[in-house]
Amino acid sequence: MNENRLDGLKEERDLKSRDIAKHLKVNESTYSEWEHNKIPIPTRRIVELADFYNVNIDYMLKLTDTRKEINGKTKLDLELIGNRLKEIRQELDLSLRGLGEKLNCSFSSLGSYERGENLINCEILISLSKYSKYSIDYILGRSNKKMNK
């Protein structure tokens, strides 16, 4: 499971877990499990948290030490995300099956993400970012900067 900076971001704002859970309309124990890496954070919730803290997802999930301020509420566009996933896969010169093998994911799931039928699973998203070095913020349409540095 991937580490995150949720505890530190929470402390910066002098908030309690219950405050953030209430804002997200989730159970406090669920938020606590996300914060302490007990269970994966769903992709939509990752975006909501990054929007709440106005930070890049890559920083929040400890995929980079570079912190960027990203303001505004992110609208997840499944077609855009699908196009970016296909672009990354093609730049890696992999078939759906080949990328699926690298990410331990079925090619049919990857295909549904590329076609914009489903939002990419958070664990697959993180694995893809680590493997490809592409920014999660780019993949999800929060940034036009492709690479994670």
XYZ file of C-alpha atoms in Angstrom:
149
model
C 0.000 0.000 0.000
C 1.226 3.463 -0.879
C 2.201 5.940 1.816
C 0.690 9.401 2.030
C 1.096 12.797 3.683
C -2.473 13.137 4.957
C -1.443 13.351 8.608
C 1.033 16.168 7.958
C -1.386 18.079 5.730
C -4.048 17.759 8.412
C -1.673 19.069 11.084
C -0.668 22.049 8.900
C -4.285 23.203 8.992
C -4.714 22.325 12.658
C -7.535 19.931 11.835
C -8.711 16.679 13.369
C -9.545 13.520 11.450
C -13.200 13.987 12.337
C -13.173 17.440 10.662
C -11.938 16.012 7.383
C -14.205 12.972 7.586
C -17.170 15.298 8.108
C -16.119 17.444 5.132
C -15.844 14.327 2.930
C -19.031 12.830 4.394
C -17.289 9.589 5.347
C -17.017 7.709 8.601
C -14.144 8.916 10.778
C -12.766 5.378 10.992
C -12.681 5.154 7.180
C -10.728 8.390 6.943
C -8.358 7.187 9.673
C -7.738 3.959 7.744
C -6.886 5.995 4.629
C -4.608 8.284 6.610
C -2.745 5.366 8.173
C -2.514 3.335 4.947
C -4.756 0.534 6.204
C -7.026 0.590 3.141
C -6.630 2.179 -0.312
C -8.171 5.585 -0.858
C -10.673 5.455 -3.734
C -9.616 7.545 -6.738
C -12.488 10.036 -6.359
C -11.558 10.529 -2.709
C -7.886 11.057 -3.588
C -8.983 13.896 -5.849
C -11.320 15.349 -3.200
C -8.521 15.300 -0.631
C -6.019 16.925 -2.993
C -8.621 19.591 -3.836
C -9.307 20.118 -0.127
C -5.604 20.634 0.638
C -4.890 22.456 -2.668
C -1.899 20.208 -3.369
C -0.776 17.930 -6.146
C -1.787 14.301 -5.715
C 1.750 13.123 -6.426
C 2.991 15.060 -3.388
C 0.059 13.971 -1.205
C 0.781 10.303 -2.037
C 4.556 10.651 -1.583
C 5.303 9.957 -5.237
C 7.322 13.186 -5.305
C 8.787 15.577 -2.770
C 7.835 18.535 -4.965
C 4.772 20.258 -3.591
C 2.627 22.270 -5.996
C -0.415 24.329 -5.212
C -3.410 23.330 -7.315
C -6.535 25.331 -6.565
C -10.103 24.676 -7.568
C -12.427 21.738 -7.665
C -11.375 19.006 -10.071
C -14.003 17.676 -12.434
C -13.095 14.144 -13.411
C -13.513 13.764 -17.175
C -13.452 10.035 -17.908
C -12.907 10.615 -21.643
C -9.857 12.823 -20.991
C -8.492 10.338 -18.459
C -9.022 7.497 -20.926
C -7.202 9.393 -23.675
C -4.275 10.086 -21.354
C -4.125 6.450 -20.285
C -4.041 5.359 -23.926
C -1.350 7.965 -24.687
C 0.818 6.664 -21.837
C 0.335 3.041 -22.855
C 1.248 3.832 -26.456
C 4.324 5.816 -25.389
C 5.376 2.792 -23.339
C 4.859 0.734 -26.525
C 2.650 -1.786 -24.750
C -0.600 -3.527 -25.640
C -3.452 -3.518 -23.142
C -2.458 -7.061 -22.213
C 1.217 -6.089 -21.861
C 0.454 -3.122 -19.622
C -1.984 -5.241 -17.645
C 0.804 -7.724 -16.947
C 3.118 -4.914 -15.766
C 0.429 -3.468 -13.472
C -1.108 -6.775 -12.356
C -4.446 -5.735 -13.847
C -6.725 -7.316 -16.426
C -6.526 -5.937 -19.939
C -10.328 -5.690 -19.976
C -10.247 -3.348 -16.978
C -7.558 -1.234 -18.636
C -9.653 -1.135 -21.800
C -12.696 0.105 -19.894
C -10.548 2.859 -18.330
C -9.172 3.871 -21.740
C -12.658 3.978 -23.257
C -13.818 6.246 -20.428
C -16.345 3.702 -19.187
C -14.925 3.499 -15.665
C -12.697 5.596 -13.437
C -9.300 3.977 -12.975
C -8.830 2.112 -9.703
C -6.533 3.972 -7.288
C -4.081 1.115 -6.873
C -3.745 0.668 -10.647
C -3.391 4.446 -11.019
C -0.554 4.581 -8.482
C 1.174 1.571 -10.059
C 0.884 3.154 -13.512
C 2.339 6.432 -12.241
C 5.276 4.654 -10.609
C 5.912 2.481 -13.668
C 5.541 5.212 -16.288
C 6.806 8.191 -14.246
C 3.704 10.100 -15.397
C 2.096 12.395 -12.861
C -1.217 11.280 -11.379
C -2.308 14.915 -11.592
C -1.667 14.760 -15.359
C -3.441 11.424 -15.770
C -6.532 12.707 -13.937
C -6.592 16.059 -15.722
C -5.545 18.245 -12.769
C -2.344 19.353 -14.539
C -0.894 19.473 -18.031
C 2.600 18.651 -16.745
C 3.161 15.052 -17.785
C 6.138 13.860 -15.834
C 6.469 13.501 -12.105
C 9.533 15.291 -10.792
